[in-house]
Each structure stands twice: as C-alpha cells, then as structure tokens.
Coordinates of C-alpha atoms in Angstrom, one line a residue:
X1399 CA 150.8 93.8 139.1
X1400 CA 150.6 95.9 135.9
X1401 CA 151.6 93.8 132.7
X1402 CA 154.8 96.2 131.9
X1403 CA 155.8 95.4 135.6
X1404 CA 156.1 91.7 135.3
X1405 CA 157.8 91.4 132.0
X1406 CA 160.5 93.3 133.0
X1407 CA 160.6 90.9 136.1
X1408 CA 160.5 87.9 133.6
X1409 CA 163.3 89.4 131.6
X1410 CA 165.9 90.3 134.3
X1411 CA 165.1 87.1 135.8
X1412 CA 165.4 85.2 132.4
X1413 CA 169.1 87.0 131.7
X1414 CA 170.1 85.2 134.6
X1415 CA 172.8 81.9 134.5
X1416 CA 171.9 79.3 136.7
X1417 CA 173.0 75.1 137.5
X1418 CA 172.1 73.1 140.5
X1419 CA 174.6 74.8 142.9
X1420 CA 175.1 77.8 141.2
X1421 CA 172.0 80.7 141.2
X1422 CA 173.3 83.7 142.6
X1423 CA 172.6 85.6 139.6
X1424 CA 169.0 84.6 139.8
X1425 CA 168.5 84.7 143.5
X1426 CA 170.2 88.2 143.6
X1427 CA 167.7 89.4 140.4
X1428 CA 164.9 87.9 142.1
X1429 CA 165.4 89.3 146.1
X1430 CA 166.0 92.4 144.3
X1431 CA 162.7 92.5 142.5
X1432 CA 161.5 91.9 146.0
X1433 CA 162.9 94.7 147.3
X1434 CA 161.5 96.9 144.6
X1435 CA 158.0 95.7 145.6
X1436 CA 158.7 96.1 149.5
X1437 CA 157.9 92.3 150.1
X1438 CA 159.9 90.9 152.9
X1439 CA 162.2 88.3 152.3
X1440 CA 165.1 86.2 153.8
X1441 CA 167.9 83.4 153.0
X1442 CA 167.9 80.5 154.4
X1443 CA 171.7 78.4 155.1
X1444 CA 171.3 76.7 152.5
X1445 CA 170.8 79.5 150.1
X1446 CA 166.7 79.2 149.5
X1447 CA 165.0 82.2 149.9
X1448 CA 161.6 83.0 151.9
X1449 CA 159.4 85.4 151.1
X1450 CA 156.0 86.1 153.0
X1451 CA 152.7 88.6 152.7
X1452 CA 150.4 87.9 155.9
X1453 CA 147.6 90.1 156.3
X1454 CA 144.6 90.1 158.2
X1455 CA 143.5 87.3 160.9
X1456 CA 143.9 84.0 157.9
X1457 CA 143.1 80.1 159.9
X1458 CA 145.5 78.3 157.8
X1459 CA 149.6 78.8 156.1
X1460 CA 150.0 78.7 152.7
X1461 CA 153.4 78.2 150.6
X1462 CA 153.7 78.8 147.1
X1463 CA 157.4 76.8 146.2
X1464 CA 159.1 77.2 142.7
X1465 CA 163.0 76.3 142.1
X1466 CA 165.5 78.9 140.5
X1467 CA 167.9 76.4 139.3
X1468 CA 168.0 75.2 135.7
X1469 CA 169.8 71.4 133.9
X1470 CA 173.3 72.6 132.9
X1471 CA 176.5 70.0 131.9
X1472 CA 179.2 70.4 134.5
X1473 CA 183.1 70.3 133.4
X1474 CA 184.7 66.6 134.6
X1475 CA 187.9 67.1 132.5
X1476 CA 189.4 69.1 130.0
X1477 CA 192.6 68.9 127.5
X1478 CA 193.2 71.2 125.0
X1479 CA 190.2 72.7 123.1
X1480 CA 188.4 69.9 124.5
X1481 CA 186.1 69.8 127.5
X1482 CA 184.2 66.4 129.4
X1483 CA 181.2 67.1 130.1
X1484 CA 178.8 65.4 133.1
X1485 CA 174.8 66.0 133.0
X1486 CA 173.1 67.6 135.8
X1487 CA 169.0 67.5 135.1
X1488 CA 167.2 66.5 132.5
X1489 CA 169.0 67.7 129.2
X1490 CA 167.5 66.3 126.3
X1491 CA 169.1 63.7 124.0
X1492 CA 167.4 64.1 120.6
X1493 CA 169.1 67.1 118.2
X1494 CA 171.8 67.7 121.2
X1495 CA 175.1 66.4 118.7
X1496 CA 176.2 70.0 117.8
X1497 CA 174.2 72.0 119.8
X1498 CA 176.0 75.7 120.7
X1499 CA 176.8 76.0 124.4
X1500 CA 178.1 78.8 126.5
X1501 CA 180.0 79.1 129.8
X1502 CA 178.7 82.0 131.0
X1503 CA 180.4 82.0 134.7
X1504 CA 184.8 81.4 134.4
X1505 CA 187.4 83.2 135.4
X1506 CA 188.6 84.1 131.8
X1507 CA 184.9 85.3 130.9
X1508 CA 182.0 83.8 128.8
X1509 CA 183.2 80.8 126.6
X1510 CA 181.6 79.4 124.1
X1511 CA 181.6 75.6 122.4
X1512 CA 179.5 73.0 120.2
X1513 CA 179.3 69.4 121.3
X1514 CA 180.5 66.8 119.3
X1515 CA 179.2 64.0 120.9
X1516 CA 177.4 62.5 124.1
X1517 CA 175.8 59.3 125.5
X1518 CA 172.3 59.3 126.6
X1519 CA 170.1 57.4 129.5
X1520 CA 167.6 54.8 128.6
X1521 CA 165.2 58.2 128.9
X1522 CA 166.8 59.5 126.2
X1523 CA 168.4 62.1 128.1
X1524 CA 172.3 63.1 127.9
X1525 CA 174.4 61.5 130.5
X1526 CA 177.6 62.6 129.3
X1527 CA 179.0 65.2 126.6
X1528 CA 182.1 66.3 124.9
X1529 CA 182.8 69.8 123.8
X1530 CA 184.9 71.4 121.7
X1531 CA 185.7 75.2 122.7
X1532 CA 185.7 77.9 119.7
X1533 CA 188.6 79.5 118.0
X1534 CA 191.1 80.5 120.3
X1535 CA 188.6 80.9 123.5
X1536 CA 190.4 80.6 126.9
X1537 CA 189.4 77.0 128.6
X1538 CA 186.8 76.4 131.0
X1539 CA 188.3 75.0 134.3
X1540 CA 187.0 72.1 136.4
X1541 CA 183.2 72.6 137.9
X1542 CA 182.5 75.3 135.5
X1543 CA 178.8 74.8 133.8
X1544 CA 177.7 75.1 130.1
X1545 CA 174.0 76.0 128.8
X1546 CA 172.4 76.3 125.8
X1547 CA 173.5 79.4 124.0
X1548 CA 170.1 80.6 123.3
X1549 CA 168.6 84.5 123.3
X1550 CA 167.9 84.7 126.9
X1551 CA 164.2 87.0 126.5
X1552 CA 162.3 87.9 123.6
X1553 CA 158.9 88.7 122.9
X1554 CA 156.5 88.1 119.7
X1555 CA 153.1 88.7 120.4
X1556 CA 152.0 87.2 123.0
X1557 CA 154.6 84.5 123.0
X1558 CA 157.6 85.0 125.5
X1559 CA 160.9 83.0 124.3
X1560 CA 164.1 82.2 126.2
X1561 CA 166.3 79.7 127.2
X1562 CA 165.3 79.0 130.6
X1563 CA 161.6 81.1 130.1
X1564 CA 159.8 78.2 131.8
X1565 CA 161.6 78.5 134.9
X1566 CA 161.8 82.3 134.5
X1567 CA 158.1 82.5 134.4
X1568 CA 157.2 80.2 137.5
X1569 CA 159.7 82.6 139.6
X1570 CA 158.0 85.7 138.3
X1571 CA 154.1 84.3 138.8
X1572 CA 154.7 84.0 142.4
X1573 CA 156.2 87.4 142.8
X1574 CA 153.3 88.6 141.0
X1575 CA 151.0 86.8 143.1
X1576 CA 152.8 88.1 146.0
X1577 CA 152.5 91.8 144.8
X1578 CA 148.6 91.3 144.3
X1579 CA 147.8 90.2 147.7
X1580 CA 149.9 92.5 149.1
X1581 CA 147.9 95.1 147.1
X1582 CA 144.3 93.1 148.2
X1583 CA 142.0 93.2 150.9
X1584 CA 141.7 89.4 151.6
X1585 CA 143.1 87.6 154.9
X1586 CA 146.2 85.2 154.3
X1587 CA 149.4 84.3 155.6
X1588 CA 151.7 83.3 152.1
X1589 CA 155.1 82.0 152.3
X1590 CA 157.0 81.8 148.8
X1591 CA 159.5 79.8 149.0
X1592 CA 162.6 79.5 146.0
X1593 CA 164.7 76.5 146.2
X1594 CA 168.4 75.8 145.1
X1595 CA 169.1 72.1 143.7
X1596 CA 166.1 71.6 142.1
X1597 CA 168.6 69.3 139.7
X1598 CA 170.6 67.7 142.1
X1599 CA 168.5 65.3 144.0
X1600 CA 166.2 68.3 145.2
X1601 CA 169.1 69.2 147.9
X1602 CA 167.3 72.4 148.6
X1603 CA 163.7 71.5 148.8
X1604 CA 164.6 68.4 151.2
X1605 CA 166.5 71.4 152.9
X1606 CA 163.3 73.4 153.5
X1607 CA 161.6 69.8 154.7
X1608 CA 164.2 69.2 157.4
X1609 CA 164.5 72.3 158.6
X1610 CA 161.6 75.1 158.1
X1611 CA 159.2 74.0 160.7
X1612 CA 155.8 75.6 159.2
X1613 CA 152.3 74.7 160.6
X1614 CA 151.4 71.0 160.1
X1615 CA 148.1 72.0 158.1
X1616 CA 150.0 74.3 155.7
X1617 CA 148.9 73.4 152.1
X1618 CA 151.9 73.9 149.9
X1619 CA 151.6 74.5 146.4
X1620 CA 154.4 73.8 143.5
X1621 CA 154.1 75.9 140.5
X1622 CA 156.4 74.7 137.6
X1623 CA 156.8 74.5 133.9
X1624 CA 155.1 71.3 132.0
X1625 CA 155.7 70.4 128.7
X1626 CA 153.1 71.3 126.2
X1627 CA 153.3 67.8 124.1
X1628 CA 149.6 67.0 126.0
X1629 CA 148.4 70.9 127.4
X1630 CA 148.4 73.4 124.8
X1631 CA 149.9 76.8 125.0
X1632 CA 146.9 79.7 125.4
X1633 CA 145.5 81.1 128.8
X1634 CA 145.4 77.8 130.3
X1635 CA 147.6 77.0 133.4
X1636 CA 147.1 73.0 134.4
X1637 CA 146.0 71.9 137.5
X1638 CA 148.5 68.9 138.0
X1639 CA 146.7 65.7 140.1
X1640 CA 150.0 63.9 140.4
X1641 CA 153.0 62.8 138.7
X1642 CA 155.3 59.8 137.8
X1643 CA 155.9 59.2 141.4
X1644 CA 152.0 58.7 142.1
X1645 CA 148.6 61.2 142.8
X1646 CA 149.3 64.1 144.8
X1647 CA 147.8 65.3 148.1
X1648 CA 143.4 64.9 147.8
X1649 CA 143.2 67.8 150.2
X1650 CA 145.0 70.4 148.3
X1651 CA 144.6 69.2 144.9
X1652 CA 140.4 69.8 145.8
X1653 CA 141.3 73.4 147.2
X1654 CA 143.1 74.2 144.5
X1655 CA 140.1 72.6 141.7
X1656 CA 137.5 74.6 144.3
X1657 CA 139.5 77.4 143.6
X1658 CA 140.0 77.0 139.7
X1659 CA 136.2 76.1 139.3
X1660 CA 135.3 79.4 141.4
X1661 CA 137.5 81.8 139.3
X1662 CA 134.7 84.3 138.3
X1663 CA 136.9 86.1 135.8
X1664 CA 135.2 85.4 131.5
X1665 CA 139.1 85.3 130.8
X1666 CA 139.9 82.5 133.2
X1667 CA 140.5 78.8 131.8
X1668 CA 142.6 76.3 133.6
X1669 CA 143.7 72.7 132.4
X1670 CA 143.7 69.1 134.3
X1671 CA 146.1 66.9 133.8
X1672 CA 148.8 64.9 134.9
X1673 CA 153.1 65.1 134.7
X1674 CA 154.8 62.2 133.5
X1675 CA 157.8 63.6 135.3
X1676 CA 158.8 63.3 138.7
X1677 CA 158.5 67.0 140.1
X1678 CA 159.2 68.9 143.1
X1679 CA 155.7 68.1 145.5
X1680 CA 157.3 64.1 145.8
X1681 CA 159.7 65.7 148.1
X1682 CA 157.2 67.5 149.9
X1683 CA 154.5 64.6 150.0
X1684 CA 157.2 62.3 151.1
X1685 CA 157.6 64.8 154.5
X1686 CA 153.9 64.3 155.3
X1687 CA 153.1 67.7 153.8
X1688 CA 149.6 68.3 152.1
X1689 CA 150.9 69.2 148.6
X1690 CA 149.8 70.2 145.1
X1691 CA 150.7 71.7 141.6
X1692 CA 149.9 74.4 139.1
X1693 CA 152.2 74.1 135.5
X1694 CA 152.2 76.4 133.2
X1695 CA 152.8 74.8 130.0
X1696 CA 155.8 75.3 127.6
X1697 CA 156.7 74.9 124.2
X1698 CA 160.4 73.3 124.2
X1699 CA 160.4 72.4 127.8
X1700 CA 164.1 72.2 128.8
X1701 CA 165.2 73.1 125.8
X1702 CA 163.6 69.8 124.1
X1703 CA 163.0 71.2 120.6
X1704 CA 161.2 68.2 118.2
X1705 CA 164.3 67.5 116.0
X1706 CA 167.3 69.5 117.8
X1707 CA 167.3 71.2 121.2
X1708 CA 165.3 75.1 120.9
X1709 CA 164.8 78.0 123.3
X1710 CA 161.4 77.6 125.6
X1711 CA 158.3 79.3 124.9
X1712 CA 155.4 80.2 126.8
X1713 CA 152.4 82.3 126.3
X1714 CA 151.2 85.5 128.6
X1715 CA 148.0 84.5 128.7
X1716 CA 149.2 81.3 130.1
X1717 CA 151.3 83.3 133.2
X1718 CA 148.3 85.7 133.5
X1719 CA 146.2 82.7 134.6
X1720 CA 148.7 81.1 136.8
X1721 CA 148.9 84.3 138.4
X1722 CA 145.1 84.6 139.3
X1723 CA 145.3 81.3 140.1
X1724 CA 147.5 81.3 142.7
X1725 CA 146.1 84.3 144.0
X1726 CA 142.6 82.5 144.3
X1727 CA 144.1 79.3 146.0
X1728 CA 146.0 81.4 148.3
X1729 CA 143.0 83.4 149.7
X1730 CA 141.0 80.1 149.6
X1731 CA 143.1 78.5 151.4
X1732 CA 143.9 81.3 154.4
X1733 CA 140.4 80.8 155.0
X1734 CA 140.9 77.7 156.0
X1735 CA 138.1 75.7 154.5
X1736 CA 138.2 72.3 152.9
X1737 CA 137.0 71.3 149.6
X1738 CA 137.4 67.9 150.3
X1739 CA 134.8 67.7 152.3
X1740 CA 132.4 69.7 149.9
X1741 CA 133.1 67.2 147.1
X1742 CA 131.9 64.3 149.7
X1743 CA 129.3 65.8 150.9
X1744 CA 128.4 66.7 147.4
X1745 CA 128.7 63.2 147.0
X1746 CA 126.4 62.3 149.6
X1747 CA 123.5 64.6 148.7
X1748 CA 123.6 63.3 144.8
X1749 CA 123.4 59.4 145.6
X1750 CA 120.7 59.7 148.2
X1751 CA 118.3 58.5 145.8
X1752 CA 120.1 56.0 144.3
X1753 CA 121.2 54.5 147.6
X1754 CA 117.8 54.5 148.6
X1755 CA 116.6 52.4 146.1
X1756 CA 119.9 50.1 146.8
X1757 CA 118.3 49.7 149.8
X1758 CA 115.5 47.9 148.8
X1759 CA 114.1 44.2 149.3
X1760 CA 116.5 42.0 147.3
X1761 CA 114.4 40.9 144.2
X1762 CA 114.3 37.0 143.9
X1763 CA 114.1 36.5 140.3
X1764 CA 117.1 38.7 139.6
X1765 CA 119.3 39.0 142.7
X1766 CA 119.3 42.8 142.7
X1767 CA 117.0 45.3 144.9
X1768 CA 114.0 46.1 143.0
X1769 CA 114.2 49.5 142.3
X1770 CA 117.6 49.1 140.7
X1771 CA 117.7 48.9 136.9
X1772 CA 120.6 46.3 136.5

C-alpha cells in the first residue's frame, strides 16, 4: 500500500468516536476503506467485522485480530451542569483532575466539559469522575460517553499524533497488510478480524470464540498498541511473548520470531518483549486457540501523558514494520510450517556434542562424566 494511501486510512479512521458499545463511526470508516480496496468483508451479530484475502492452495488459516473500541467514561447521573461519570477501560489516573473532555455522540450535538474530580483503582486508574459541562452547553443524557478532547490526527515528521492514534494505527496495519497480499503472489488464506468490547470484558472477542468456528490449527495473531515506557518509538514493532496473564502460545510466538528473524528487508528491525497488561490473545488462549502478538509501541498510550493525560503518538516507521511484519507471518504461516520444531531440532543438532560427552563414564574422584568441565 503506497504511504499516501494509508495515512489517509489512519486519519479517517482516527476522526472516528468510539466506547465499548459504541463504534459505528469506526466500523463504518473502516468497512468503507475496505470497500475502496475491493477486500471482502462481513458483520458478524454481534457487530465484529470479518475480512479475508485467500489466494492460492495455503495448508494452514491465519487471523490477524485488532479491536476498534477505545476507554471512554460513561454518564451514570447528571443534575444541572454536572455530570457522574463511570470508567470503562483503562483511563489513566495521574494528571486526569481537569482534563478537557468531549461528548462527541448526544442528541443536542458535541458537548464539551472538564473534570473536577474522580477516584482511582489501586492501579492507579480512574474508577469514577465528575464533570462539569461548559458555559451554557445542553446536558449529556444517561449512557452518553466522554473522551479526551484531543486533535484527533496530526502529523510532524515522522510522528503521527491523535487521541486514539494507537488503536487507529493497529486497525489500519492490518488493512494494509490485507491490501499487500492481495496485491502479492504468495499462497494464504487471512481472516482479519475487528472486535467491539475490547473494554468491556472483551464481549466481542469471546463473541468471535463461541461462535466463528475456524480451523483448529489457525494461528491467530493480535496486533495492538504497547506503551513505549520499556520499547522505544522508531521502526521497531515488538514481538510480544506473553502478558500479565502468563506466556503466550510457543507455536505461534516461534512463527512469528521465524518470521521476524527472516525479514530480508536492511530497514526491518523488530523488538522482544513482554506487556505488563492483560491484552486481547488471553481470550483467545483461554479457547484453546494457538495465539500470539505484534505491538506497536506508543508514546502516551491511552492517553497516559507523564504528569497529565496527552494525545498518543506513534511513529511511521514503527507501522511500516508492523505492516511487513504481518505480511511475513501471514505468508509463513499459510505455508503451514512450524518453527517450533526448527528451534528444537536446532536444539538437538547444537548439544550433540555436549551430550556426548555427558554421556561418558562417571568420573570417581569428582562425580561428573569425564569429559565434562564442571
């Protein structure tokens, strides 16, 4: 996908509003941009939305899963100017205490307010808020959702900023993968898969467990935003080996390192490293589904700025990577081998020596076989 093609994806996809329940704006910018690039694509009753590229004769079903929702407060009550506010996702404590909000979805129109006060979980993350709506705004009603009022795309360089740019540029590097293989040669059979509820107990990806019956020995990968307080921004996507929840699946974690590790691109450079979240592949691992991770890392991740709460940044060269990445893993994958067993066999072949020599008569004076240096 040319570079001019998938910023404008990012942007339209980054204007979008979203909460837990509520992505219609998003999943209506993004099965448009499908559209546009003549890449099949359907919704599920739930509200996820499929897409797939299969070409070729592939051996094995890949998914590439993202979610389009983003953490948003939720109206519980209102009186007067003043507005109750419950969490839904991570939202971040530190530097939230007059923080600029917007409704962007009510039936009197965008409305906007500052907080002016909250309590927070033992994670430091807001529980509960209390608004205060400008001037002489119209009220928010019931069930409406706030965000941060930040500029929703900008570009510097080769920085992208936005409120919700992290989850903005996960959607729009699995389109772009989608477009390139479309556009390649290789055999595969890739499912992309966009989930609602991401923030609300994962309702849409435990959807997509129960009910989308894919091939047993599908390898699903999760590509999501990770914040940049250990992974540094700068062509470098992060191969993720598990999260707060525990290690994620050997099988496709190794395809997806086999894949990194064979990139022949000079430009390519890929991260290892670990969330201390508890991300989307749990719900998948928890189903019995082989299951690993690609972040791309982010400056302010959810909006968690280091003394009050900023717009998310992430860098092109960081997406461009991703992209290639997935592209690679998804082609590797089709083909149906298994990295798994190449590590252990590579295993094998460089201990043969050694376990030779463990192998020897025990050695009376010290215990240990003779040829071994102890």
């Amino acid at each position: 996908m040319k570079q001019s093609e998938l910023l404008e994806g990012i942007e339209k996809i980054a204007q979008t509003h979203s909460a837990p329940y509520q992505v219609l704006e998003a999943t209506t910018a993004l099965q448009s941009w499908l559209g546009a690039l003549n890449i099949q694509f359907e919704t599920d009753k739930y509200g996820n939305t499929f897409a797939r590229v299969r070409k070729g004769m592939p051996r094995r079903t890949v998914a590439l899963v993202t979610h389009l929702d983003s953490p948003a407060l939720r109206v519980k009550s209102i009186a007067d100017a003043n507005a109750e506010m419950v969490s839904e996702g991570p939202i971040p404590a530190t530097g939230f205490k007059s923080a600029k909000v917007v409704f962007p979805k009510t039936k009197a129109g965008s409305i906007k307010a500052t907080v002016t006060g909250s309590s927070s979980t033992k994670d430091d993350l807001v529980a509960e808020a209390a608004l205060k709506i400008a001037g002489k705004s119209e009220t928010p009603e019931v069930d409406d959702f706030a965000t941060f009022d930040f500029d929703a795309f900008s570009r510097e360089d080769k920085r992208l900023t936005g409120g919700r740019i992290g989850t903005a540029s996960t959607i729009a590097t699995i389109v772009a993968t989608l477009a390139d293989l479309a556009q390649g040669s290789g055999a595969v059979d890739v499912f992309a898969i966009f989930t609602r509820a991401r923030f609300a107990e994962n309702a849409g990806a435990v959807a997509v467990c129960v009910d989308f019956h894919q091939p047993r020995d599908t390898l699903m990968y999760v590509v999501d935003s990770q914040a940049d307080t250990t992974h540094t921004l700068g062509h470098r996507p992060i191969v993720l080996s598990g999260d707060a929840n525990g290690p994620f699946d050997p099988r496709a974690t190794a395809v997806l390192l086999g894949a990194a590790e064979g990139v022949e691109s000079k430009k390519f450079r890929f991260q290892r490293g670990a969330s201390p979240e508890s991300m989307l592949p749990g719900v998948f691992l928890a189903f019995g589904l082989s299951t690993g991770a690609i972040a791309i890392p982010t400056a302010n991740h959810r909006n968690a700025g280091s003394r009050s709460v900023a717009a998310e940044e992430v860098d092109i060269g960081d997406l461009n990577n991703a992209i290639t990445l997935c592209a690679d893993v998804a082609v590797r994958s089709s083909a149906g081998g298994d990295d798994l067993d190449h590590r252990r066999n590579h295993y094998i072949m460089r201990s043969s020596d050694g376990r030779d020599k463990l192998r020897e008569p025990i050695d009376p004076v010290t215990g240990y076989p003779s040829g071994a240096r102890c």
